[in-house]
């Protein structure tokens, strides 16, 4: 086996979804965000597992992703698109029964003219400054939008992974100002907002990263194990160097394992000389630069000769690896490359 194995625990995804669902009142619907191929873990399998567990609405970033999720799920569950109704999307939205979250008057007009009577939602900008109608734009067009019976009015929090950030309450106030008195179901919370408590839940919550075991959902079950095969092990004498630019030099007689995975597989070069890999519960450190297809790891202190090493596992999740690479767990997961063999664990609970 030349490539790494990405083991995805769908039972843990379902358990995380259920645990987040249990944090909200019974009238609040817990949906699932499966954009970016379910954060790199495979949207078709993840969506199917969650649909089986009871999720009835799924969110993706763009219509093309929605088409893939619809094909995996078949008719029934609602597939919602954050980027709304973009130019060229009409046929896909219609044929695959997608639900765009319209972001502007332009999108609202396109939706109503091209697909009258077709389900849609409205996205408002309560302060993130990224997607959605501004308060002024909404005030001008809300009577048109509401006359078409949108299925949802939503907005997104910019700072919800920091519970004490003043922006959370400010956006909550603005969202209420824009939507109070309207009968349409409302949604403000992603994972962070779900953890902020019931004030932020409204009618529907939209967790993504929490399903996949990531911060800010600290109590999540671990979902991902990434196991990399050892290609060869060499003895390195004191003073010998390893890898590009000679960045690592042996200061003792050492054993170096060359492992099959590199930056082409999403293991960022920032990890060079710093990241840990795991052999069971024993750790060993990267020695030298991450190269395109290979890592070199100092396994001198291991008691056994490893056939493979884990870089994501219960001892080191995506957030912990992200900290070493000075990024966030979201980026680690969504960067995981196409070369890994994906293996899904399901039905063990
Ligand atoms: C990505 C995204 C989510 C999910 O966010 P997480 O932090 O992964 O839970 C929810 N809503 C919108 C609009 C998003 O873009």
Coordinates of C-alpha atoms and ligand atoms in Angstrom, one line a residue:
X1 CA 0.0 0.0 0.0
X2 CA 1.7 3.2 -1.2
X3 CA -0.7 5.9 -0.1
X4 CA -2.0 6.9 3.3
X5 CA -5.3 5.7 4.7
X6 CA -7.8 8.3 5.9
X7 CA -10.2 6.6 8.3
X8 CA -13.4 8.4 8.8
X9 CA -15.6 7.3 11.7
X10 CA -19.1 8.0 10.6
X11 CA -20.4 6.7 13.9
X12 CA -18.5 9.5 15.6
X13 CA -19.9 12.1 13.0
X14 CA -23.4 10.9 13.9
X15 CA -22.7 10.9 17.6
X16 CA -21.4 14.5 17.3
X17 CA -24.5 15.5 15.4
X18 CA -26.8 13.9 18.0
X19 CA -24.9 15.6 20.8
X20 CA -25.2 19.0 19.2
X21 CA -28.9 18.3 18.5
X22 CA -29.3 17.5 22.2
X23 CA -28.0 21.0 23.1
X24 CA -30.9 22.6 21.4
X25 CA -34.6 22.6 22.3
X26 CA -36.8 20.1 20.7
X27 CA -38.4 22.6 18.3
X28 CA -35.0 23.6 16.9
X29 CA -33.9 21.7 13.8
X30 CA -30.3 20.5 13.7
X31 CA -29.1 20.5 10.1
X32 CA -25.6 19.5 8.7
X33 CA -23.1 21.6 6.8
X34 CA -21.4 19.4 4.2
X35 CA -19.7 22.0 2.1
X36 CA -16.2 21.4 0.7
X37 CA -16.9 17.7 0.4
X38 CA -17.9 17.5 4.1
X39 CA -14.7 19.4 5.1
X40 CA -12.6 16.9 3.1
X41 CA -14.2 13.8 4.5
X42 CA -16.5 12.9 1.7
X43 CA -19.9 14.6 1.4
X44 CA -21.8 11.6 -0.1
X45 CA -21.0 9.2 2.7
X46 CA -21.3 11.8 5.5
X47 CA -24.6 13.1 4.2
X48 CA -26.0 9.6 3.8
X49 CA -25.0 8.6 7.4
X50 CA -26.5 11.8 8.8
X51 CA -29.7 11.5 6.8
X52 CA -30.1 8.0 8.2
X53 CA -29.6 9.4 11.7
X54 CA -32.4 11.9 11.0
X55 CA -30.9 15.1 9.5
X56 CA -33.4 16.6 7.0
X57 CA -31.5 19.6 5.8
X58 CA -28.0 19.9 4.4
X59 CA -26.0 23.0 3.5
X60 CA -23.3 23.4 0.8
X61 CA -21.3 26.3 -0.5
X62 CA -22.2 26.2 -4.2
X63 CA -24.7 24.6 -6.5
X64 CA -22.3 22.1 -7.9
X65 CA -21.7 20.7 -4.4
X66 CA -25.4 20.6 -3.9
X67 CA -25.8 18.5 -7.1
X68 CA -23.4 15.9 -5.7
X69 CA -25.2 15.8 -2.3
X70 CA -28.6 15.5 -4.0
X71 CA -27.3 12.6 -6.1
X72 CA -26.0 10.9 -3.0
X73 CA -29.2 11.4 -1.0
X74 CA -31.9 11.1 -3.6
X75 CA -35.1 13.1 -3.3
X76 CA -36.4 14.2 0.1
X77 CA -33.9 15.9 2.2
X78 CA -33.5 19.7 1.5
X79 CA -30.1 20.7 0.0
X80 CA -29.4 24.4 0.7
X81 CA -26.8 26.5 -1.1
X82 CA -25.1 29.4 0.8
X83 CA -23.9 31.2 -2.4
X84 CA -27.5 31.5 -3.4
X85 CA -28.7 31.6 -7.0
X86 CA -25.7 32.6 -9.1
X87 CA -25.7 33.2 -12.8
X88 CA -25.8 29.8 -14.6
X89 CA -27.2 27.9 -11.6
X90 CA -30.9 27.9 -12.6
X91 CA -31.0 24.5 -14.3
X92 CA -29.1 22.8 -11.6
X93 CA -31.3 24.4 -8.9
X94 CA -34.4 23.3 -10.7
X95 CA -33.4 19.9 -11.9
X96 CA -31.8 18.8 -8.6
X97 CA -34.3 20.5 -6.4
X98 CA -31.7 22.7 -4.6
X99 CA -32.7 25.5 -2.3
X100 CA -30.6 28.7 -2.8
X101 CA -30.1 31.1 0.0
X102 CA -30.4 34.3 -2.0
X103 CA -27.9 37.0 -1.0
X104 CA -28.9 40.1 -2.9
X105 CA -31.8 41.8 -4.8
X106 CA -30.1 40.6 -8.0
X107 CA -30.3 37.0 -6.8
X108 CA -33.8 37.4 -5.4
X109 CA -35.0 38.8 -8.8
X110 CA -33.2 35.9 -10.7
X111 CA -34.8 33.4 -8.4
X112 CA -38.4 34.8 -8.6
X113 CA -38.2 35.3 -12.4
X114 CA -36.5 32.1 -13.4
X115 CA -38.1 29.7 -10.9
X116 CA -41.3 31.1 -9.5
X117 CA -42.7 29.0 -6.7
X118 CA -39.4 27.1 -6.2
X119 CA -38.1 26.9 -2.6
X120 CA -35.5 29.4 -1.5
X121 CA -34.2 31.1 1.6
X122 CA -32.7 34.6 2.3
X123 CA -29.3 35.3 3.7
X124 CA -28.8 38.5 5.6
X125 CA -25.6 40.3 6.6
X126 CA -25.7 41.0 10.3
X127 CA -22.1 42.1 10.5
X128 CA -19.8 39.5 8.9
X129 CA -19.5 41.5 5.7
X130 CA -19.3 38.6 3.4
X131 CA -22.6 37.2 2.1
X132 CA -26.2 38.3 2.4
X133 CA -28.3 41.4 2.1
X134 CA -27.3 44.5 4.2
X135 CA -29.9 45.9 6.6
X136 CA -30.7 48.7 4.1
X137 CA -31.1 46.3 1.1
X138 CA -33.3 44.0 3.2
X139 CA -35.5 46.9 4.3
X140 CA -36.1 47.8 0.7
X141 CA -36.9 44.3 -0.6
X142 CA -38.2 42.4 2.3
X143 CA -41.9 42.8 1.3
X144 CA -41.0 41.2 -2.1
X145 CA -39.0 38.4 -0.6
X146 CA -41.6 37.6 2.1
X147 CA -44.5 37.6 -0.5
X148 CA -42.7 34.6 -2.1
X149 CA -42.7 32.5 1.2
X150 CA -39.0 31.9 1.8
X151 CA -38.3 28.7 3.8
X152 CA -35.6 30.3 5.9
X153 CA -34.0 33.6 6.8
X154 CA -30.4 33.1 8.0
X155 CA -27.3 35.0 8.9
X156 CA -23.8 34.0 10.0
X157 CA -21.7 35.0 13.0
X158 CA -18.2 36.2 12.6
X159 CA -16.7 35.5 16.0
X160 CA -18.8 32.7 17.5
X161 CA -15.7 30.6 18.4
X162 CA -15.0 33.3 21.0
X163 CA -17.9 33.2 23.4
X164 CA -17.0 36.5 25.1
X165 CA -16.6 38.5 21.9
X166 CA -18.9 41.5 21.8
X167 CA -19.6 40.9 18.2
X168 CA -21.8 37.9 19.1
X169 CA -24.4 40.0 21.0
X170 CA -24.2 42.8 18.4
X171 CA -25.0 40.4 15.5
X172 CA -27.8 38.8 17.5
X173 CA -29.4 42.3 18.1
X174 CA -29.0 43.2 14.4
X175 CA -30.4 39.9 13.3
X176 CA -33.4 40.3 15.6
X177 CA -34.0 43.9 14.4
X178 CA -34.0 42.6 10.8
X179 CA -36.3 39.6 11.4
X180 CA -38.4 40.1 14.5
X181 CA -42.2 39.7 13.8
X182 CA -41.6 37.7 10.7
X183 CA -43.1 34.2 10.7
X184 CA -40.4 32.6 8.5
X185 CA -38.1 30.2 10.3
X186 CA -34.8 31.8 11.2
X187 CA -31.2 30.6 11.7
X188 CA -28.1 32.3 13.0
X189 CA -25.9 29.6 14.5
X190 CA -23.1 27.4 13.1
X191 CA -21.1 25.2 15.5
X192 CA -19.9 28.2 17.6
X193 CA -23.4 29.7 17.8
X194 CA -24.9 26.4 18.8
X195 CA -22.5 26.3 21.8
X196 CA -23.3 30.0 22.7
X197 CA -26.7 28.8 24.0
X198 CA -30.4 29.1 23.2
X199 CA -30.5 32.8 22.5
X200 CA -28.6 32.0 19.3
X201 CA -30.6 28.9 18.2
X202 CA -33.8 30.4 16.7
X203 CA -35.5 27.6 14.6
X204 CA -32.5 25.9 13.0
X205 CA -28.8 25.4 13.7
X206 CA -26.1 24.8 11.0
X207 CA -23.1 23.0 12.5
X208 CA -20.2 22.0 10.3
X209 CA -16.9 21.6 12.0
X210 CA -18.4 20.3 15.2
X211 CA -19.7 17.2 13.3
X212 CA -16.2 16.5 12.2
X213 CA -14.7 16.7 15.7
X214 CA -13.2 20.2 15.5
X215 CA -12.9 23.4 17.6
X216 CA -14.9 25.1 19.0
X217 CA -16.7 21.9 19.9
X218 CA -14.2 20.7 22.5
X219 CA -16.2 17.7 23.6
X220 CA -16.6 16.2 20.2
X221 CA -15.6 12.6 19.4
X222 CA -12.6 12.2 17.2
X223 CA -13.6 11.4 13.6
X224 CA -10.4 11.3 11.6
X225 CA -7.4 9.0 11.7
X226 CA -4.7 9.5 9.0
X227 CA -2.3 6.6 8.8
X228 CA 0.8 6.9 6.6
X229 CA 2.8 3.8 5.5
X230 CA 6.6 3.7 6.1
X231 CA 8.5 3.2 2.8
X232 CA 11.9 2.5 4.3
X233 CA 13.9 3.0 7.5
X234 CA 17.6 4.1 7.4
X235 CA 20.3 4.4 9.9
X236 CA 21.8 7.8 10.0
X237 CA 25.3 8.5 11.6
X238 CA 26.1 11.6 13.7
X239 CA 26.6 14.6 11.4
X240 CA 24.6 13.2 8.5
X241 CA 21.8 15.3 7.1
X242 CA 18.2 14.4 6.1
X243 CA 15.9 16.0 3.5
X244 CA 15.9 19.1 1.3
X245 CA 18.3 22.0 2.2
X246 CA 19.9 19.7 4.8
X247 CA 17.7 21.2 7.4
X248 CA 18.0 18.3 9.8
X249 CA 21.3 16.9 11.1
X250 CA 21.7 13.8 13.3
X251 CA 23.3 14.7 16.7
X252 CA 23.2 11.0 17.7
X253 CA 23.1 7.8 15.8
X254 CA 19.5 7.9 14.5
X255 CA 16.9 5.9 12.8
X256 CA 14.9 7.8 10.1
X257 CA 11.6 6.4 8.7
X258 CA 10.6 7.7 5.3
X259 CA 6.9 8.0 5.2
X260 CA 4.6 8.2 2.1
X261 CA 2.7 11.5 2.2
X262 CA 3.8 15.1 1.7
X263 CA 2.6 18.6 1.0
X264 CA 0.8 17.4 -2.1
X265 CA -1.4 15.5 0.3
X266 CA -2.1 18.6 2.4
X267 CA 0.6 18.1 5.0
X268 CA 1.8 21.7 5.0
X269 CA 5.5 22.6 4.7
X270 CA 5.1 24.7 7.9
X271 CA 5.0 21.3 9.7
X272 CA 8.7 20.7 8.8
X273 CA 10.9 19.8 11.7
X274 CA 8.0 20.4 14.1
X275 CA 5.1 18.0 13.7
X276 CA 4.7 14.8 15.7
X277 CA 3.7 11.4 14.2
X278 CA 2.3 8.6 16.4
X279 CA 3.0 4.9 16.7
X280 CA 0.3 3.8 19.0
X281 CA 0.7 6.1 22.0
X282 CA 4.4 6.9 21.3
X283 CA 5.2 10.1 19.5
X284 CA 8.1 10.8 17.1
X285 CA 9.1 14.0 15.4
X286 CA 9.4 15.1 11.8
X287 CA 13.1 15.3 10.9
X288 CA 13.7 17.8 8.1
X289 CA 11.5 19.4 5.5
X290 CA 8.1 18.1 4.4
X291 CA 8.6 17.3 0.7
X292 CA 5.9 16.7 -2.0
X293 CA 5.4 13.0 -1.5
X294 CA 7.4 12.1 1.6
X295 CA 8.1 12.9 5.2
X296 CA 11.1 11.9 7.2
X297 CA 10.6 11.0 10.8
X298 CA 13.0 10.4 13.7
X299 CA 12.0 7.0 15.0
X300 CA 15.2 6.3 17.0
X301 CA 13.3 6.1 20.3
X302 CA 10.5 3.8 19.2
X303 CA 10.7 0.3 20.7
X304 CA 9.4 -1.3 17.5
X305 CA 10.0 -0.9 13.8
X306 CA 6.9 0.9 12.6
X307 CA 5.1 -0.2 9.4
X308 CA 3.0 2.9 9.5
X309 CA 2.7 6.1 11.5
X310 CA -0.4 8.2 12.3
X311 CA -0.4 12.0 11.8
X312 CA -4.0 12.5 12.8
X313 CA -5.4 10.3 15.6
X314 CA -6.9 10.5 19.0
X315 CA -3.5 11.8 20.3
X316 CA -3.3 14.6 17.7
X317 CA -6.4 15.9 16.1
X318 CA -6.7 18.4 13.2
X319 CA -6.7 21.4 15.7
X320 CA -3.5 20.2 17.4
X321 CA -1.8 19.7 14.0
X322 CA -3.1 23.0 12.9
X323 CA -1.6 24.8 15.9
X324 CA 1.9 23.4 14.8
X325 CA 1.3 24.7 11.3
X326 CA -0.1 28.0 12.5
X327 CA -3.5 27.5 10.9
X328 CA -6.9 26.2 11.9
X329 CA -8.3 22.7 11.9
X330 CA -10.7 23.6 9.1
X331 CA -7.8 24.2 6.8
X332 CA -6.0 21.0 7.8
X333 CA -9.2 18.9 7.1
X334 CA -10.1 20.6 3.8
X335 CA -6.5 20.4 2.5
X336 CA -6.3 16.6 2.9
X337 CA -5.3 15.4 -0.5
X338 CA -7.0 13.2 -3.1
X339 CA -4.3 10.5 -2.9
X340 CA -5.4 8.9 0.4
X341 CA -7.5 5.8 0.5
X342 CA -10.7 6.7 2.4
X343 CA -12.0 4.0 4.7
X344 CA -15.3 4.6 6.4
X345 CA -16.2 3.1 9.8
X346 CA -20.0 2.7 10.2
X347 CA -22.5 0.7 12.1
X348 CA -20.5 -0.2 15.2
X349 CA -22.8 1.5 17.7
Ligands
LIG1 C1 -19.4 27.1 7.0 C2 -20.6 27.6 7.4 C3 -21.3 27.1 8.5 C4 -20.7 26.0 9.3 O1 -19.7 26.5 10.2 P1 -18.9 25.7 11.2 O2 -18.1 26.7 11.9 O3 -18.1 24.7 10.5 O4 -19.9 25.0 12.1 C5 -22.6 27.5 8.8 N1 -23.1 28.6 8.1 C6 -22.4 29.2 7.1 C7 -23.1 30.4 6.4 C8 -21.2 28.8 6.7 O5 -20.5 29.4 5.8

